[in-house]
Amino acid sequence: MLEICKILMDRGYKITLIAPGNFTATSTLYGSIPQIITDGVHQDFDRISFNEYTFKSWANEMKILNHRYDKYFNNYLQAYKETKADLFFCNYIANEACFDLALKLKKPVVAYASSTFPSRLDPVIGCHVNIEKGSFYNRFICAIVQPLRLHWMFRDYLNHINARRAEVGVSKSHDFREKANTLFLTNSFFGFEVPTAWLPIHQEIGPILPDTFPNLSSDLELFLSTHLKTMYIALGTAVYTTPKNYAILLQSALELINRNILDGVIWSTIKFNESELPSTINLSTGEVIPTSNLLNNLHPHVYIIKNENDELEVNIESLLRFWITPDSRMGFFRGNYLDVFGAAMIIALALISSFGYGFYKVIMLVTENIFSEVGIRKVS
């Protein structure tokens, strides 16, 4: 988003960034972008994010981030009064106040995100991104049951947000994922995720990268010059995982080095709860490597950068096979989930018919009892 702001400024537009943290003042690339600094995120955010991430954690995280909806709304409103903005760019995740203010002021708004969100299938809801080889049961759970559970988990969040919306004069919304008639810009690219049919207003524009980059440090220059086959790992600035997963990634990288598939690994990380990592990494060869050696860059083939803001690099070749649409590989019915949704319709019809028949029988029974009592009274 900062790169988009810079491009717009270069074209003569007046841009103001509203965000927590001092992003621009110390930046070598984006120091010219004026910023209004707001409060940081809730202190419990990190505690939730470092645990195993499920859609329950997601719902709790959204509740925490939007707990200060009123304050965020007023901050954005004050910024609008100062800047008189004609167009809003709103980060999609947990930023309802930004969208709602644009709606209230009748200003056009553009949503942006770093992934094709919301995804059709996602590990967050306990499903593989691609379930091409999944059984009918797994595909049914992921396509029908989990989305219903997801909406159920978000009911309290929606009720809270809608109550706040009523106070500021914004209409209610009952979908926590999509906003109608909103242009979505996704900093992703075709082939990075499983192809999905999107509306024309959803545009993948990534990856958005600057034309120039700061020079590498002397240590990094030396590492790259002595390790020709280097893999770069970066989860991004707002991606968290469990200590167990960090250990698995470290071990996997070391295994690739031991098998001469790689010469070295550079890992750029923002959040790293070092105290919860195992003290050693055990390789398949029996070699034991102290974790502290890796974290302190004492290992000759691993270089870890802490507190740097870097982008994720992807090997496109390994993703080429996902460019083919699912129905081409899975067949028309399975590829379009017609078997899954067909079964769901049959179940729904069976339940509706059963409840309808049961309700009909109850009504008939009550009616017969009423007429019977009336007949007895007339006879008597």
Short mmCIF file of C-alpha atoms in Angstrom, two decimals:
data_model
loop_
_atom_site.label_atom_id
_atom_site.label_comp_id
_atom_site.label_asym_id
_atom_site.label_seq_id
_atom_site.Cartn_x
_atom_site.Cartn_y
_atom_site.Cartn_z
CA MET A 1 0.00 0.00 0.00
CA LEU A 2 2.89 2.37 0.72
CA GLU A 3 4.16 1.80 -2.82
CA ILE A 4 0.71 2.67 -4.20
CA CYS A 5 0.71 5.83 -2.06
CA LYS A 6 4.14 6.76 -3.43
CA ILE A 7 2.99 6.23 -7.04
CA LEU A 8 -0.08 8.40 -6.48
CA MET A 9 2.01 11.14 -4.88
CA ASP A 10 4.41 11.09 -7.83
CA ARG A 11 1.38 11.66 -10.08
CA GLY A 12 0.35 14.75 -8.15
CA TYR A 13 -2.26 13.39 -5.76
CA LYS A 14 -2.39 14.45 -2.12
CA ILE A 15 -1.98 11.37 0.07
CA THR A 16 -2.19 10.92 3.86
CA LEU A 17 -1.48 7.61 5.59
CA ILE A 18 -3.48 6.87 8.75
CA ALA A 19 -1.98 3.95 10.68
CA PRO A 20 -0.46 2.92 14.02
CA GLY A 21 3.32 3.01 14.23
CA ASN A 22 5.70 5.48 12.63
CA PHE A 23 5.96 3.89 9.19
CA THR A 24 7.17 6.77 7.09
CA ALA A 25 9.44 9.01 9.18
CA THR A 26 12.29 6.47 9.35
CA SER A 27 11.70 4.91 5.92
CA THR A 28 14.23 5.44 3.17
CA LEU A 29 11.64 4.73 0.47
CA TYR A 30 8.46 6.29 1.84
CA GLY A 31 9.64 9.17 4.00
CA SER A 32 7.80 11.69 1.81
CA ILE A 33 4.36 10.25 2.65
CA PRO A 34 2.67 12.25 5.46
CA GLN A 35 1.20 10.09 8.21
CA ILE A 36 -1.33 10.54 11.00
CA ILE A 37 -0.27 8.10 13.73
CA THR A 38 -3.03 6.27 15.60
CA ASP A 39 -3.00 3.88 18.56
CA GLY A 40 -1.50 0.41 18.21
CA VAL A 41 -3.42 -2.84 18.21
CA HIS A 42 -4.73 -4.46 21.37
CA GLN A 43 -2.17 -6.01 23.70
CA ASP A 44 -3.91 -9.40 23.56
CA PHE A 45 -3.46 -9.62 19.80
CA ASP A 46 -0.02 -11.23 19.96
CA ARG A 47 -1.15 -13.76 22.55
CA ILE A 48 -3.90 -15.01 20.25
CA SER A 49 -1.76 -14.91 17.13
CA PHE A 50 1.09 -16.97 18.54
CA ASN A 51 -1.23 -19.84 19.42
CA GLU A 52 -2.52 -22.35 16.90
CA TYR A 53 -4.64 -20.36 14.47
CA THR A 54 -8.17 -21.58 13.78
CA PHE A 55 -11.35 -19.82 12.73
CA LYS A 56 -12.21 -19.56 16.46
CA SER A 57 -8.99 -17.61 16.97
CA TRP A 58 -9.86 -15.58 13.90
CA ALA A 59 -13.25 -14.62 15.34
CA ASN A 60 -11.69 -13.69 18.70
CA GLU A 61 -9.00 -11.69 16.93
CA MET A 62 -11.60 -9.74 14.98
CA LYS A 63 -13.48 -8.98 18.20
CA ILE A 64 -10.30 -7.60 19.78
CA LEU A 65 -9.30 -5.54 16.77
CA ASN A 66 -12.77 -4.03 16.44
CA HIS A 67 -13.29 -3.52 20.17
CA ARG A 68 -12.21 0.09 19.64
CA TYR A 69 -14.51 0.63 16.69
CA ASP A 70 -15.81 3.94 18.05
CA LYS A 71 -12.30 5.29 18.59
CA TYR A 72 -11.12 4.19 15.14
CA PHE A 73 -14.22 5.72 13.55
CA ASN A 74 -13.63 9.05 15.29
CA ASN A 75 -9.91 8.98 14.39
CA TYR A 76 -10.76 8.48 10.72
CA LEU A 77 -13.46 11.16 10.90
CA GLN A 78 -11.01 13.66 12.40
CA ALA A 79 -8.45 12.80 9.72
CA TYR A 80 -11.09 13.33 7.05
CA LYS A 81 -11.94 16.76 8.44
CA GLU A 82 -8.25 17.67 8.24
CA THR A 83 -7.57 16.27 4.78
CA LYS A 84 -10.98 16.46 3.01
CA ALA A 85 -10.21 13.19 1.21
CA ASP A 86 -12.07 12.37 -2.01
CA LEU A 87 -11.16 8.66 -2.00
CA PHE A 88 -10.59 6.14 0.78
CA PHE A 89 -8.15 3.23 0.63
CA CYS A 90 -9.03 0.81 3.44
CA ASN A 91 -7.04 -2.22 4.54
CA TYR A 92 -9.56 -5.04 4.34
CA ILE A 93 -8.83 -6.95 7.56
CA ALA A 94 -10.62 -5.76 10.73
CA ASN A 95 -11.09 -2.22 9.46
CA GLU A 96 -14.85 -1.85 9.47
CA ALA A 97 -14.67 1.74 10.74
CA CYS A 98 -12.83 2.87 7.59
CA PHE A 99 -15.41 1.35 5.23
CA ASP A 100 -18.32 2.56 7.33
CA LEU A 101 -17.05 6.15 7.41
CA ALA A 102 -16.67 6.15 3.63
CA LEU A 103 -20.24 4.83 3.36
CA LYS A 104 -21.56 7.46 5.75
CA LEU A 105 -19.75 10.27 3.91
CA LYS A 106 -20.79 8.81 0.53
CA LYS A 107 -17.17 8.67 -0.59
CA PRO A 108 -15.77 6.02 -2.96
CA VAL A 109 -13.65 3.40 -1.22
CA VAL A 110 -11.08 0.86 -2.41
CA ALA A 111 -10.29 -2.22 -0.34
CA TYR A 112 -6.83 -3.76 -0.49
CA ALA A 113 -5.42 -6.98 0.92
CA SER A 114 -2.28 -9.08 0.64
CA SER A 115 -4.10 -12.29 -0.33
CA THR A 116 -7.24 -13.34 -2.17
CA PHE A 117 -9.45 -12.94 0.86
CA PRO A 118 -11.90 -14.34 1.61
CA SER A 119 -10.61 -17.66 0.35
CA ARG A 120 -12.92 -20.38 -0.73
CA LEU A 121 -11.00 -23.03 1.16
CA ASP A 122 -8.46 -22.16 3.81
CA PRO A 123 -6.31 -23.93 6.42
CA VAL A 124 -7.73 -21.48 8.97
CA ILE A 125 -11.06 -23.37 8.83
CA GLY A 126 -9.35 -26.74 8.90
CA CYS A 127 -9.31 -27.35 5.15
CA HIS A 128 -6.56 -27.70 2.59
CA VAL A 129 -6.32 -24.92 0.05
CA ASN A 130 -6.56 -27.54 -2.67
CA ILE A 131 -8.68 -30.63 -1.89
CA GLU A 132 -8.40 -32.16 -5.33
CA LYS A 133 -7.72 -35.58 -3.83
CA GLY A 134 -10.07 -35.12 -0.89
CA SER A 135 -12.86 -37.56 -0.18
CA PHE A 136 -16.50 -36.62 -0.61
CA TYR A 137 -16.80 -36.34 3.18
CA ASN A 138 -13.89 -33.90 3.48
CA ARG A 139 -15.10 -31.80 0.57
CA PHE A 140 -18.62 -31.72 2.01
CA ILE A 141 -17.31 -30.60 5.41
CA CYS A 142 -15.14 -27.88 3.86
CA ALA A 143 -17.68 -26.61 1.34
CA ILE A 144 -20.85 -26.75 3.48
CA VAL A 145 -20.30 -27.37 7.20
CA GLN A 146 -17.24 -25.24 7.96
CA PRO A 147 -18.59 -22.07 6.28
CA LEU A 148 -21.77 -22.42 8.34
CA ARG A 149 -19.70 -22.84 11.51
CA LEU A 150 -17.64 -19.82 10.49
CA HIS A 151 -20.74 -17.63 10.21
CA TRP A 152 -21.96 -18.95 13.55
CA MET A 153 -18.64 -18.13 15.24
CA PHE A 154 -18.78 -14.56 13.89
CA ARG A 155 -22.33 -13.82 15.06
CA ASP A 156 -21.21 -12.00 18.24
CA TYR A 157 -18.70 -9.98 16.24
CA LEU A 158 -21.37 -8.94 13.74
CA ASN A 159 -23.83 -8.05 16.49
CA HIS A 160 -21.19 -5.89 18.20
CA ILE A 161 -20.24 -4.09 15.00
CA ASN A 162 -23.85 -3.54 13.96
CA ALA A 163 -24.64 -2.04 17.37
CA ARG A 164 -21.74 0.40 16.94
CA ARG A 165 -22.87 1.16 13.39
CA ALA A 166 -26.32 2.12 14.61
CA GLU A 167 -24.75 4.66 16.98
CA VAL A 168 -22.85 6.42 14.20
CA GLY A 169 -25.66 6.26 11.65
CA VAL A 170 -24.38 3.48 9.38
CA SER A 171 -26.62 0.70 8.07
CA LYS A 172 -26.16 -2.83 9.36
CA SER A 173 -24.33 -5.59 7.51
CA HIS A 174 -24.62 -9.31 8.10
CA ASP A 175 -21.67 -10.54 6.05
CA PHE A 176 -18.29 -10.35 7.75
CA ARG A 177 -16.36 -11.22 4.59
CA GLU A 178 -17.55 -9.27 1.55
CA LYS A 179 -18.68 -5.73 0.92
CA ALA A 180 -20.91 -5.19 -2.09
CA ASN A 181 -19.97 -2.66 -4.76
CA THR A 182 -16.45 -2.23 -3.40
CA LEU A 183 -13.38 -2.40 -5.60
CA PHE A 184 -10.89 -4.92 -4.19
CA LEU A 185 -7.18 -4.71 -4.97
CA THR A 186 -5.21 -7.80 -4.06
CA ASN A 187 -1.43 -7.67 -3.82
CA SER A 188 -1.13 -11.20 -5.13
CA PHE A 189 -0.75 -12.76 -8.56
CA PHE A 190 -2.27 -15.41 -10.75
CA GLY A 191 -1.00 -18.87 -9.84
CA PHE A 192 -0.11 -18.06 -6.23
CA GLU A 193 -3.43 -19.41 -5.00
CA VAL A 194 -5.99 -21.88 -6.33
CA PRO A 195 -8.02 -20.21 -9.15
CA THR A 196 -11.41 -18.96 -7.99
CA ALA A 197 -14.17 -17.10 -9.81
CA TRP A 198 -14.32 -13.49 -8.58
CA LEU A 199 -16.50 -10.54 -9.45
CA PRO A 200 -15.09 -8.02 -11.97
CA ILE A 201 -14.52 -5.53 -9.13
CA HIS A 202 -11.97 -7.89 -7.56
CA GLN A 203 -8.60 -7.21 -9.20
CA GLU A 204 -5.29 -8.96 -8.56
CA ILE A 205 -2.66 -6.27 -9.07
CA GLY A 206 0.44 -7.75 -7.44
CA PRO A 207 3.07 -8.11 -6.68
CA ILE A 208 3.48 -4.37 -6.01
CA LEU A 209 7.19 -3.75 -5.55
CA PRO A 210 9.29 -0.56 -5.51
CA ASP A 211 11.47 0.32 -8.50
CA THR A 212 14.54 0.72 -6.30
CA PHE A 213 15.68 -1.02 -3.13
CA PRO A 214 18.06 -0.05 -0.32
CA ASN A 215 21.51 -1.59 -0.65
CA LEU A 216 22.13 -4.87 1.13
CA SER A 217 24.28 -4.89 4.23
CA SER A 218 27.87 -6.09 3.92
CA ASP A 219 27.00 -9.26 5.86
CA LEU A 220 24.20 -10.13 3.45
CA GLU A 221 26.36 -9.33 0.43
CA LEU A 222 29.03 -11.70 1.75
CA PHE A 223 26.48 -14.44 2.54
CA LEU A 224 24.95 -14.31 -0.94
CA SER A 225 28.34 -14.27 -2.66
CA THR A 226 29.39 -17.44 -0.81
CA HIS A 227 26.04 -19.27 -1.10
CA LEU A 228 24.97 -19.42 -4.73
CA LYS A 229 21.82 -21.51 -4.14
CA THR A 230 20.09 -19.47 -1.44
CA MET A 231 16.45 -19.77 -0.40
CA TYR A 232 14.76 -16.68 1.02
CA ILE A 233 12.00 -17.15 3.62
CA ALA A 234 9.71 -14.31 4.75
CA LEU A 235 6.25 -14.75 6.22
CA GLY A 236 5.44 -11.05 5.97
CA THR A 237 4.82 -8.35 8.54
CA ALA A 238 1.53 -9.66 9.96
CA VAL A 239 1.81 -13.44 9.66
CA TYR A 240 2.17 -15.53 12.79
CA THR A 241 2.55 -19.23 13.38
CA THR A 242 3.20 -21.59 16.26
CA PRO A 243 6.68 -22.28 17.70
CA LYS A 244 6.24 -25.89 16.54
CA ASN A 245 5.83 -24.72 12.94
CA TYR A 246 8.86 -22.44 13.20
CA ALA A 247 10.92 -25.42 14.36
CA ILE A 248 9.60 -27.53 11.46
CA LEU A 249 10.55 -24.82 8.96
CA LEU A 250 14.02 -24.50 10.44
CA GLN A 251 14.57 -28.26 10.35
CA SER A 252 13.29 -28.47 6.75
CA ALA A 253 15.70 -25.74 5.65
CA LEU A 254 18.63 -27.48 7.34
CA GLU A 255 17.68 -30.82 5.74
CA LEU A 256 17.77 -29.18 2.30
CA ILE A 257 21.22 -27.79 3.04
CA ASN A 258 22.51 -31.17 4.25
CA ARG A 259 21.31 -32.81 1.02
CA ASN A 260 23.10 -30.17 -1.09
CA ILE A 261 19.82 -28.97 -2.55
CA LEU A 262 20.55 -25.54 -1.09
CA ASP A 263 23.75 -23.74 -0.13
CA GLY A 264 22.13 -21.39 2.34
CA VAL A 265 18.92 -19.93 3.76
CA ILE A 266 18.05 -16.32 4.59
CA TRP A 267 15.06 -15.94 6.89
CA SER A 268 13.51 -12.51 7.50
CA THR A 269 11.13 -12.45 10.44
CA ILE A 270 9.08 -9.90 12.35
CA LYS A 271 7.68 -11.98 15.20
CA PHE A 272 9.74 -14.79 16.67
CA ASN A 273 8.94 -16.13 20.14
CA GLU A 274 12.40 -17.58 20.71
CA SER A 275 11.79 -18.79 24.28
CA GLU A 276 9.19 -21.34 23.11
CA LEU A 277 11.37 -22.91 20.43
CA PRO A 278 13.10 -26.24 21.15
CA SER A 279 16.68 -25.87 22.38
CA THR A 280 18.02 -28.06 19.56
CA ILE A 281 17.09 -29.05 16.01
CA ASN A 282 17.57 -32.77 15.30
CA LEU A 283 18.29 -33.71 11.69
CA SER A 284 17.64 -37.03 9.95
CA THR A 285 21.40 -37.68 9.83
CA GLY A 286 21.57 -37.64 13.63
CA GLU A 287 23.24 -34.25 13.75
CA VAL A 288 22.03 -32.00 16.56
CA ILE A 289 22.18 -28.24 16.03
CA PRO A 290 21.62 -25.79 18.92
CA THR A 291 18.76 -23.43 18.09
CA SER A 292 20.68 -20.52 19.62
CA ASN A 293 23.36 -20.95 16.94
CA LEU A 294 20.71 -20.44 14.26
CA LEU A 295 19.06 -17.46 15.93
CA ASN A 296 22.39 -15.71 16.54
CA ASN A 297 23.66 -16.38 13.01
CA LEU A 298 26.46 -18.68 14.19
CA HIS A 299 25.52 -21.36 11.66
CA PRO A 300 27.57 -20.95 8.47
CA HIS A 301 24.64 -21.60 6.11
CA VAL A 302 21.70 -19.88 7.83
CA TYR A 303 21.24 -16.12 8.12
CA ILE A 304 18.29 -14.77 10.14
CA ILE A 305 17.22 -11.14 9.81
CA LYS A 306 15.13 -9.84 12.70
CA ASN A 307 12.73 -6.90 12.66
CA GLU A 308 12.98 -6.30 8.94
CA ASN A 309 10.05 -5.54 6.65
CA ASP A 310 10.52 -7.78 3.63
CA GLU A 311 8.23 -9.37 1.07
CA LEU A 312 7.63 -13.04 0.44
CA GLU A 313 9.40 -14.55 -2.55
CA VAL A 314 7.63 -17.39 -4.36
CA ASN A 315 8.93 -20.01 -6.76
CA ILE A 316 6.42 -19.72 -9.59
CA GLU A 317 7.53 -22.96 -11.26
CA SER A 318 6.31 -25.02 -8.31
CA LEU A 319 2.88 -23.41 -8.64
CA LEU A 320 2.32 -23.81 -12.38
CA ARG A 321 0.22 -26.94 -12.01
CA PHE A 322 -2.38 -25.01 -10.00
CA TRP A 323 -3.03 -22.65 -12.91
CA ILE A 324 -5.28 -25.27 -14.49
CA THR A 325 -8.83 -24.87 -13.27
CA PRO A 326 -9.97 -27.54 -10.76
CA ASP A 327 -12.75 -28.90 -13.00
CA SER A 328 -10.17 -29.84 -15.63
CA ARG A 329 -8.39 -32.12 -13.16
CA MET A 330 -11.29 -33.29 -11.02
CA GLY A 331 -14.06 -33.59 -13.60
CA PHE A 332 -17.05 -31.31 -14.07
CA PHE A 333 -19.11 -32.50 -11.09
CA ARG A 334 -16.30 -32.74 -8.51
CA GLY A 335 -14.48 -29.68 -9.84
CA ASN A 336 -17.56 -27.52 -9.42
CA TYR A 337 -18.66 -29.25 -6.18
CA LEU A 338 -21.95 -30.23 -7.78
CA ASP A 339 -21.89 -33.54 -5.91
CA VAL A 340 -21.32 -31.75 -2.61
CA PHE A 341 -23.95 -29.07 -3.13
CA GLY A 342 -26.34 -31.65 -4.58
CA ALA A 343 -26.02 -33.71 -1.41
CA ALA A 344 -26.53 -30.56 0.66
CA MET A 345 -29.72 -29.77 -1.24
CA ILE A 346 -31.02 -33.31 -0.73
CA ILE A 347 -30.28 -33.11 3.00
CA ALA A 348 -31.92 -29.68 3.23
CA LEU A 349 -35.02 -30.89 1.38
CA ALA A 350 -35.20 -33.99 3.59
CA LEU A 351 -34.98 -31.89 6.75
CA ILE A 352 -37.53 -29.36 5.50
CA SER A 353 -39.89 -32.15 4.47
CA SER A 354 -39.46 -33.94 7.80
CA PHE A 355 -40.05 -30.80 9.85
CA GLY A 356 -42.93 -29.81 7.57
CA TYR A 357 -44.55 -33.22 7.89
CA GLY A 358 -44.03 -33.22 11.64
CA PHE A 359 -45.54 -29.74 11.94
CA TYR A 360 -48.47 -30.84 9.77
CA LYS A 361 -49.11 -33.88 12.00
CA VAL A 362 -48.99 -31.73 15.14
CA ILE A 363 -51.48 -29.25 13.66
CA MET A 364 -53.81 -32.09 12.61
CA LEU A 365 -53.57 -33.69 16.06
CA VAL A 366 -54.33 -30.41 17.81
CA THR A 367 -57.23 -29.75 15.42
CA GLU A 368 -58.74 -33.21 15.99
CA ASN A 369 -58.49 -32.75 19.77
CA ILE A 370 -60.23 -29.39 19.55
CA PHE A 371 -63.06 -30.73 17.41
CA SER A 372 -63.39 -33.77 19.66
CA GLU A 373 -63.78 -31.58 22.74
CA VAL A 374 -66.31 -29.39 20.95
CA GLY A 375 -68.30 -32.49 19.89
CA ILE A 376 -68.32 -33.88 23.41
CA ARG A 377 -69.59 -30.58 24.80
CA LYS A 378 -72.41 -30.44 22.21
CA VAL A 379 -73.49 -34.02 23.04
CA SER A 380 -73.44 -33.31 26.75
#
